[in-house]
């Protein structure tokens, strides 16, 4: 398996996304109100999950900067064994819980309402390992470098797992010695960078 990160924009809570495939296919998902979150569009989400579809079944999925929780919920709908959602915004966490309840996927989910660094440290202490880690931080704020560093420090990425990071086209992935970039997928104004543990 490998590793990535993603970002997009929604404006009002009455805007909806949908679950694209799996047990919850077609369910509408709420998006948090305001511009503090950037849910991944259905088009980009569908493209991403087409790429990683073979890795979904029974995987352990970590959704960082979760926003609406759409990415982790899509993973659960497609057969992920477990998904952990992390967001420090209370309104976003409330929306995530509502979306999990609506899709009847809450039994395989954990939701952490705290800072990403604190969440990663907690998961590391618990000995958690993830096959796929998805990051959706604000663009061009330096969160990718710090988050990748925390992930490496706490060793929460499975040996054959990967990270997915969505970025703006102008944002570069920092050099982290313990991680290798294995793929970059471009989408007009955004791109997804896939990283895995560096070969020793």
Short mmCIF file of N, CA and C in Angstrom, two decimals, residues 62-197:
data_model
loop_
_atom_site.label_atom_id
_atom_site.label_comp_id
_atom_site.label_asym_id
_atom_site.label_seq_id
_atom_site.Cartn_x
_atom_site.Cartn_y
_atom_site.Cartn_z
N UNK A 62 -6.90 6.51 8.32
CA UNK A 62 -6.83 7.69 9.17
C UNK A 62 -7.14 8.92 8.34
N UNK A 63 -8.16 9.67 8.74
CA UNK A 63 -8.61 10.86 8.03
C UNK A 63 -8.26 12.09 8.87
N UNK A 64 -7.15 12.76 8.52
CA UNK A 64 -6.69 13.93 9.26
C UNK A 64 -7.26 15.22 8.65
N UNK A 65 -7.53 16.21 9.51
CA UNK A 65 -8.19 17.45 9.08
C UNK A 65 -9.50 17.05 8.38
N UNK A 66 -10.33 16.29 9.07
CA UNK A 66 -11.43 15.55 8.45
C UNK A 66 -12.52 16.40 7.83
N UNK A 67 -12.81 17.57 8.40
CA UNK A 67 -13.90 18.39 7.86
C UNK A 67 -15.24 17.70 8.01
N UNK A 68 -15.81 17.25 6.91
CA UNK A 68 -17.10 16.55 6.92
C UNK A 68 -16.95 15.07 7.23
N UNK A 69 -15.72 14.56 7.13
CA UNK A 69 -15.50 13.13 7.30
C UNK A 69 -15.76 12.33 6.03
N UNK A 70 -15.95 13.01 4.90
CA UNK A 70 -16.35 12.33 3.67
C UNK A 70 -15.34 11.28 3.20
N UNK A 71 -14.05 11.55 3.40
CA UNK A 71 -13.05 10.61 2.91
C UNK A 71 -13.04 9.33 3.73
N UNK A 72 -13.04 9.47 5.05
CA UNK A 72 -13.07 8.29 5.91
C UNK A 72 -14.36 7.50 5.76
N UNK A 73 -15.47 8.21 5.58
CA UNK A 73 -16.76 7.55 5.39
C UNK A 73 -16.78 6.78 4.08
N UNK A 74 -16.21 7.36 3.04
CA UNK A 74 -16.10 6.64 1.76
C UNK A 74 -15.29 5.36 1.94
N UNK A 75 -14.20 5.47 2.71
CA UNK A 75 -13.36 4.29 2.96
C UNK A 75 -14.15 3.21 3.71
N UNK A 76 -14.89 3.60 4.74
CA UNK A 76 -15.70 2.64 5.48
C UNK A 76 -16.77 2.01 4.60
N UNK A 77 -17.41 2.82 3.78
CA UNK A 77 -18.45 2.32 2.88
C UNK A 77 -17.89 1.28 1.92
N UNK A 78 -16.62 1.44 1.56
CA UNK A 78 -15.98 0.53 0.60
C UNK A 78 -15.29 -0.65 1.27
N UNK A 79 -15.47 -0.81 2.58
CA UNK A 79 -14.97 -2.01 3.23
C UNK A 79 -13.82 -1.85 4.19
N UNK A 80 -13.41 -0.61 4.50
CA UNK A 80 -12.34 -0.42 5.47
C UNK A 80 -12.74 -1.02 6.82
N UNK A 81 -11.78 -1.62 7.49
CA UNK A 81 -12.02 -2.25 8.78
C UNK A 81 -12.29 -1.22 9.86
N UNK A 82 -11.58 -0.08 9.78
CA UNK A 82 -11.68 0.96 10.80
C UNK A 82 -11.27 2.29 10.19
N UNK A 83 -11.90 3.37 10.63
CA UNK A 83 -11.49 4.71 10.23
C UNK A 83 -11.45 5.61 11.45
N UNK A 84 -10.39 6.38 11.57
CA UNK A 84 -10.25 7.36 12.65
C UNK A 84 -10.31 8.75 12.02
N UNK A 85 -11.17 9.60 12.57
CA UNK A 85 -11.38 10.95 12.06
C UNK A 85 -10.80 11.95 13.06
N UNK A 86 -10.03 12.92 12.57
CA UNK A 86 -9.40 13.92 13.43
C UNK A 86 -9.71 15.31 12.94
N UNK A 87 -10.30 16.12 13.80
CA UNK A 87 -10.52 17.53 13.49
C UNK A 87 -10.63 18.29 14.80
N UNK A 88 -10.02 19.47 14.86
CA UNK A 88 -10.05 20.25 16.10
C UNK A 88 -11.28 21.16 16.20
N UNK A 89 -12.01 21.31 15.09
CA UNK A 89 -13.18 22.19 15.08
C UNK A 89 -14.42 21.43 15.57
N UNK A 90 -15.07 21.94 16.59
CA UNK A 90 -16.23 21.24 17.18
C UNK A 90 -17.38 21.09 16.20
N UNK A 91 -17.60 22.12 15.38
CA UNK A 91 -18.70 22.03 14.40
C UNK A 91 -18.43 20.93 13.39
N UNK A 92 -17.18 20.82 12.96
CA UNK A 92 -16.83 19.75 12.02
C UNK A 92 -17.04 18.38 12.64
N UNK A 93 -16.62 18.23 13.89
CA UNK A 93 -16.79 16.95 14.58
C UNK A 93 -18.26 16.59 14.72
N UNK A 94 -19.10 17.59 14.99
CA UNK A 94 -20.54 17.35 15.08
C UNK A 94 -21.09 16.86 13.74
N UNK A 95 -20.62 17.46 12.64
CA UNK A 95 -21.05 17.06 11.30
C UNK A 95 -20.56 15.64 10.99
N UNK A 96 -19.32 15.33 11.37
CA UNK A 96 -18.78 13.98 11.15
C UNK A 96 -19.65 12.95 11.85
N UNK A 97 -19.98 13.20 13.11
CA UNK A 97 -20.80 12.26 13.88
C UNK A 97 -22.18 12.10 13.24
N UNK A 98 -22.77 13.20 12.76
CA UNK A 98 -24.07 13.13 12.09
C UNK A 98 -23.97 12.29 10.82
N UNK A 99 -22.90 12.50 10.06
CA UNK A 99 -22.72 11.76 8.81
C UNK A 99 -22.49 10.27 9.06
N UNK A 100 -21.74 9.94 10.10
CA UNK A 100 -21.52 8.54 10.45
C UNK A 100 -22.82 7.87 10.88
N UNK A 101 -23.62 8.59 11.64
CA UNK A 101 -24.90 8.05 12.08
C UNK A 101 -25.83 7.83 10.89
N UNK A 102 -25.87 8.80 9.99
CA UNK A 102 -26.76 8.72 8.83
C UNK A 102 -26.39 7.55 7.91
N UNK A 103 -25.10 7.26 7.83
CA UNK A 103 -24.64 6.17 6.95
C UNK A 103 -24.52 4.83 7.69
N UNK A 104 -24.82 4.86 8.99
CA UNK A 104 -24.78 3.65 9.83
C UNK A 104 -23.39 2.99 9.84
N UNK A 105 -22.37 3.85 9.92
CA UNK A 105 -20.99 3.37 9.91
C UNK A 105 -20.24 3.68 11.20
N UNK A 106 -20.95 4.18 12.21
CA UNK A 106 -20.28 4.64 13.43
C UNK A 106 -19.60 3.54 14.22
N UNK A 107 -20.03 2.29 14.08
CA UNK A 107 -19.44 1.20 14.86
C UNK A 107 -17.98 0.93 14.50
N UNK A 108 -17.58 1.28 13.29
CA UNK A 108 -16.19 1.06 12.86
C UNK A 108 -15.38 2.35 12.85
N UNK A 109 -15.90 3.38 13.52
CA UNK A 109 -15.27 4.70 13.48
C UNK A 109 -14.85 5.19 14.86
N UNK A 110 -13.80 5.98 14.88
CA UNK A 110 -13.38 6.72 16.07
C UNK A 110 -13.21 8.18 15.66
N UNK A 111 -13.76 9.10 16.45
CA UNK A 111 -13.68 10.53 16.14
C UNK A 111 -12.92 11.24 17.25
N UNK A 112 -11.85 11.95 16.89
CA UNK A 112 -11.04 12.68 17.86
C UNK A 112 -11.18 14.17 17.62
N UNK A 113 -11.66 14.89 18.61
CA UNK A 113 -11.84 16.34 18.53
C UNK A 113 -10.64 17.01 19.21
N UNK A 114 -9.54 17.12 18.45
CA UNK A 114 -8.34 17.74 19.02
C UNK A 114 -7.38 18.12 17.91
N UNK A 115 -6.32 18.80 18.30
CA UNK A 115 -5.26 19.18 17.36
C UNK A 115 -4.64 17.92 16.73
N UNK A 116 -4.24 18.05 15.47
CA UNK A 116 -3.69 16.91 14.75
C UNK A 116 -2.46 16.32 15.44
N UNK A 117 -1.55 17.17 15.90
CA UNK A 117 -0.34 16.68 16.57
C UNK A 117 -0.69 15.88 17.81
N UNK A 118 -1.64 16.38 18.59
CA UNK A 118 -2.06 15.68 19.81
C UNK A 118 -2.72 14.35 19.46
N UNK A 119 -3.54 14.35 18.41
CA UNK A 119 -4.22 13.11 17.99
C UNK A 119 -3.21 12.06 17.55
N UNK A 120 -2.22 12.47 16.76
CA UNK A 120 -1.22 11.53 16.28
C UNK A 120 -0.42 10.96 17.46
N UNK A 121 -0.08 11.82 18.43
CA UNK A 121 0.64 11.36 19.62
C UNK A 121 -0.20 10.34 20.39
N UNK A 122 -1.49 10.61 20.52
CA UNK A 122 -2.39 9.68 21.23
C UNK A 122 -2.46 8.34 20.50
N UNK A 123 -2.60 8.39 19.19
CA UNK A 123 -2.69 7.17 18.39
C UNK A 123 -1.39 6.37 18.48
N UNK A 124 -0.26 7.08 18.51
CA UNK A 124 1.02 6.41 18.67
C UNK A 124 1.13 5.72 20.01
N UNK A 125 0.67 6.38 21.06
CA UNK A 125 0.69 5.80 22.40
C UNK A 125 -0.17 4.54 22.47
N UNK A 126 -1.27 4.55 21.72
CA UNK A 126 -2.18 3.39 21.69
C UNK A 126 -1.66 2.26 20.80
N UNK A 127 -0.55 2.53 20.10
CA UNK A 127 0.01 1.51 19.22
C UNK A 127 -0.75 1.32 17.92
N UNK A 128 -1.51 2.33 17.52
CA UNK A 128 -2.29 2.24 16.28
C UNK A 128 -1.38 2.30 15.05
N UNK A 129 -1.72 1.52 14.04
CA UNK A 129 -1.03 1.53 12.75
C UNK A 129 -2.08 1.66 11.65
N UNK A 130 -1.79 2.47 10.65
CA UNK A 130 -2.76 2.72 9.59
C UNK A 130 -2.19 2.34 8.22
N UNK A 131 -3.05 1.71 7.42
CA UNK A 131 -2.66 1.32 6.06
C UNK A 131 -2.71 2.51 5.11
N UNK A 132 -3.68 3.39 5.34
CA UNK A 132 -3.81 4.60 4.52
C UNK A 132 -4.05 5.79 5.45
N UNK A 133 -3.24 6.82 5.29
CA UNK A 133 -3.41 8.07 6.03
C UNK A 133 -3.71 9.17 5.02
N UNK A 134 -4.83 9.81 5.21
CA UNK A 134 -5.26 10.87 4.30
C UNK A 134 -5.21 12.21 5.03
N UNK A 135 -4.56 13.20 4.43
CA UNK A 135 -4.46 14.53 5.04
C UNK A 135 -5.19 15.57 4.19
N UNK A 136 -5.94 16.44 4.86
CA UNK A 136 -6.66 17.50 4.16
C UNK A 136 -6.45 18.83 4.90
N UNK A 137 -5.19 19.29 5.00
CA UNK A 137 -4.93 20.54 5.73
C UNK A 137 -5.20 21.78 4.88
N UNK A 138 -5.31 22.95 5.51
CA UNK A 138 -5.40 24.19 4.73
C UNK A 138 -4.19 24.32 3.82
N UNK A 139 -4.41 24.88 2.64
CA UNK A 139 -3.32 25.03 1.68
C UNK A 139 -2.25 26.00 2.17
N UNK A 140 -1.01 25.69 1.81
CA UNK A 140 0.12 26.62 1.94
C UNK A 140 0.31 27.19 3.34
N UNK A 141 0.06 26.36 4.34
CA UNK A 141 0.20 26.81 5.73
C UNK A 141 1.31 26.07 6.47
N UNK A 142 2.00 25.17 5.80
CA UNK A 142 3.07 24.44 6.44
C UNK A 142 2.63 23.22 7.24
N UNK A 143 1.34 22.90 7.19
CA UNK A 143 0.83 21.77 7.98
C UNK A 143 1.31 20.42 7.46
N UNK A 144 1.59 20.33 6.17
CA UNK A 144 1.98 19.05 5.61
C UNK A 144 3.31 18.59 6.20
N UNK A 145 4.30 19.48 6.24
CA UNK A 145 5.60 19.10 6.78
C UNK A 145 5.51 18.68 8.23
N UNK A 146 4.83 19.49 9.05
CA UNK A 146 4.73 19.16 10.47
C UNK A 146 3.95 17.86 10.69
N UNK A 147 2.89 17.66 9.91
CA UNK A 147 2.08 16.45 10.08
C UNK A 147 2.85 15.20 9.66
N UNK A 148 3.57 15.27 8.55
CA UNK A 148 4.39 14.14 8.13
C UNK A 148 5.45 13.82 9.19
N UNK A 149 6.02 14.86 9.78
CA UNK A 149 7.03 14.67 10.81
C UNK A 149 6.44 13.96 12.03
N UNK A 150 5.23 14.37 12.43
CA UNK A 150 4.56 13.72 13.57
C UNK A 150 4.27 12.25 13.26
N UNK A 151 3.81 11.99 12.05
CA UNK A 151 3.48 10.61 11.65
C UNK A 151 4.72 9.71 11.74
N UNK A 152 5.85 10.22 11.25
CA UNK A 152 7.09 9.46 11.31
C UNK A 152 7.53 9.27 12.76
N UNK A 153 7.47 10.33 13.54
CA UNK A 153 7.91 10.27 14.94
C UNK A 153 7.12 9.24 15.74
N UNK A 154 5.80 9.21 15.54
CA UNK A 154 4.94 8.31 16.32
C UNK A 154 4.80 6.93 15.68
N UNK A 155 5.35 6.77 14.47
CA UNK A 155 5.38 5.47 13.79
C UNK A 155 3.98 4.86 13.66
N UNK A 156 3.03 5.65 13.16
CA UNK A 156 1.66 5.15 13.03
C UNK A 156 1.33 4.66 11.62
N UNK A 157 2.28 4.76 10.70
CA UNK A 157 2.06 4.25 9.35
C UNK A 157 2.52 2.80 9.28
N UNK A 158 1.65 1.92 8.80
CA UNK A 158 2.02 0.52 8.62
C UNK A 158 3.17 0.40 7.63
N UNK A 159 3.95 -0.66 7.76
CA UNK A 159 5.13 -0.81 6.92
C UNK A 159 4.80 -0.80 5.43
N UNK A 160 3.67 -1.38 5.06
CA UNK A 160 3.28 -1.40 3.65
C UNK A 160 2.18 -0.38 3.35
N UNK A 161 2.01 0.58 4.25
CA UNK A 161 0.97 1.60 4.10
C UNK A 161 1.44 2.81 3.31
N UNK A 162 0.55 3.75 3.12
CA UNK A 162 0.91 4.99 2.43
C UNK A 162 0.10 6.18 2.93
N UNK A 163 0.63 7.35 2.64
CA UNK A 163 0.00 8.63 3.01
C UNK A 163 -0.48 9.30 1.73
N UNK A 164 -1.63 9.96 1.82
CA UNK A 164 -2.16 10.74 0.70
C UNK A 164 -2.30 12.19 1.16
N UNK A 165 -1.65 13.11 0.44
CA UNK A 165 -1.71 14.52 0.80
C UNK A 165 -2.20 15.35 -0.37
N UNK A 166 -3.27 16.11 -0.17
CA UNK A 166 -3.72 17.02 -1.23
C UNK A 166 -3.13 18.38 -0.97
N UNK A 167 -2.68 19.01 -2.05
CA UNK A 167 -2.02 20.32 -1.95
C UNK A 167 -2.46 21.21 -3.10
N UNK A 168 -2.14 22.49 -2.98
CA UNK A 168 -2.28 23.37 -4.13
C UNK A 168 -1.14 23.05 -5.10
N UNK A 169 -1.30 23.43 -6.35
CA UNK A 169 -0.28 23.14 -7.35
C UNK A 169 1.06 23.79 -7.00
N UNK A 170 1.02 24.94 -6.32
CA UNK A 170 2.26 25.64 -6.00
C UNK A 170 2.93 25.19 -4.71
N UNK A 171 2.30 24.28 -4.00
CA UNK A 171 2.82 23.83 -2.71
C UNK A 171 3.69 22.60 -2.92
N UNK A 172 4.91 22.63 -2.43
CA UNK A 172 5.83 21.52 -2.60
C UNK A 172 5.82 20.61 -1.38
N UNK A 173 6.02 19.33 -1.61
CA UNK A 173 6.15 18.38 -0.51
C UNK A 173 7.55 18.52 0.08
N UNK A 174 7.66 18.71 1.39
CA UNK A 174 8.98 18.82 2.02
C UNK A 174 9.73 17.49 1.97
N UNK A 175 11.02 17.57 2.04
CA UNK A 175 11.84 16.37 2.05
C UNK A 175 11.86 15.79 3.47
N UNK A 176 11.29 14.61 3.62
CA UNK A 176 11.30 13.89 4.89
C UNK A 176 12.12 12.62 4.65
N UNK A 177 13.31 12.50 5.26
CA UNK A 177 14.20 11.37 4.95
C UNK A 177 13.54 10.00 5.08
N UNK A 178 12.60 9.87 6.00
CA UNK A 178 11.98 8.57 6.26
C UNK A 178 10.87 8.23 5.28
N UNK A 179 10.52 9.16 4.37
CA UNK A 179 9.42 8.94 3.43
C UNK A 179 9.86 9.16 1.99
N UNK A 180 9.30 8.38 1.08
CA UNK A 180 9.54 8.54 -0.35
C UNK A 180 8.25 8.95 -1.05
N UNK A 181 8.36 9.90 -1.98
CA UNK A 181 7.23 10.24 -2.85
C UNK A 181 7.13 9.16 -3.91
N UNK A 182 5.98 8.52 -4.01
CA UNK A 182 5.82 7.42 -4.96
C UNK A 182 4.92 7.77 -6.15
N UNK A 183 4.16 8.86 -6.00
CA UNK A 183 3.27 9.25 -7.09
C UNK A 183 2.73 10.65 -6.84
N UNK A 184 2.51 11.41 -7.92
CA UNK A 184 1.83 12.70 -7.83
C UNK A 184 0.73 12.71 -8.88
N UNK A 185 -0.49 13.00 -8.47
CA UNK A 185 -1.64 13.05 -9.38
C UNK A 185 -2.15 14.48 -9.43
N UNK A 186 -2.18 15.08 -10.62
CA UNK A 186 -2.57 16.48 -10.77
C UNK A 186 -4.05 16.62 -11.11
N UNK A 187 -4.70 17.64 -10.51
CA UNK A 187 -6.08 18.00 -10.79
C UNK A 187 -6.20 19.51 -10.90
N UNK A 188 -5.82 20.06 -12.03
CA UNK A 188 -5.94 21.50 -12.29
C UNK A 188 -5.31 22.32 -11.17
N UNK A 189 -6.09 22.83 -10.21
CA UNK A 189 -5.53 23.70 -9.17
C UNK A 189 -5.03 22.92 -7.96
N UNK A 190 -5.29 21.62 -7.93
CA UNK A 190 -4.82 20.81 -6.80
C UNK A 190 -3.99 19.63 -7.31
N UNK A 191 -3.29 19.01 -6.39
CA UNK A 191 -2.55 17.79 -6.70
C UNK A 191 -2.55 16.90 -5.48
N UNK A 192 -2.42 15.59 -5.72
CA UNK A 192 -2.32 14.63 -4.64
C UNK A 192 -0.93 14.00 -4.68
N UNK A 193 -0.27 14.01 -3.54
CA UNK A 193 1.06 13.40 -3.43
C UNK A 193 0.96 12.16 -2.57
N UNK A 194 1.50 11.07 -3.07
CA UNK A 194 1.48 9.78 -2.39
C UNK A 194 2.88 9.48 -1.82
N UNK A 195 2.94 9.11 -0.57
CA UNK A 195 4.21 8.82 0.07
C UNK A 195 4.15 7.50 0.82
N UNK A 196 5.27 6.80 0.82
CA UNK A 196 5.37 5.57 1.59
C UNK A 196 6.67 5.61 2.39
N UNK A 197 6.85 4.64 3.27
CA UNK A 197 8.10 4.58 4.03
C UNK A 197 9.28 4.41 3.08
#
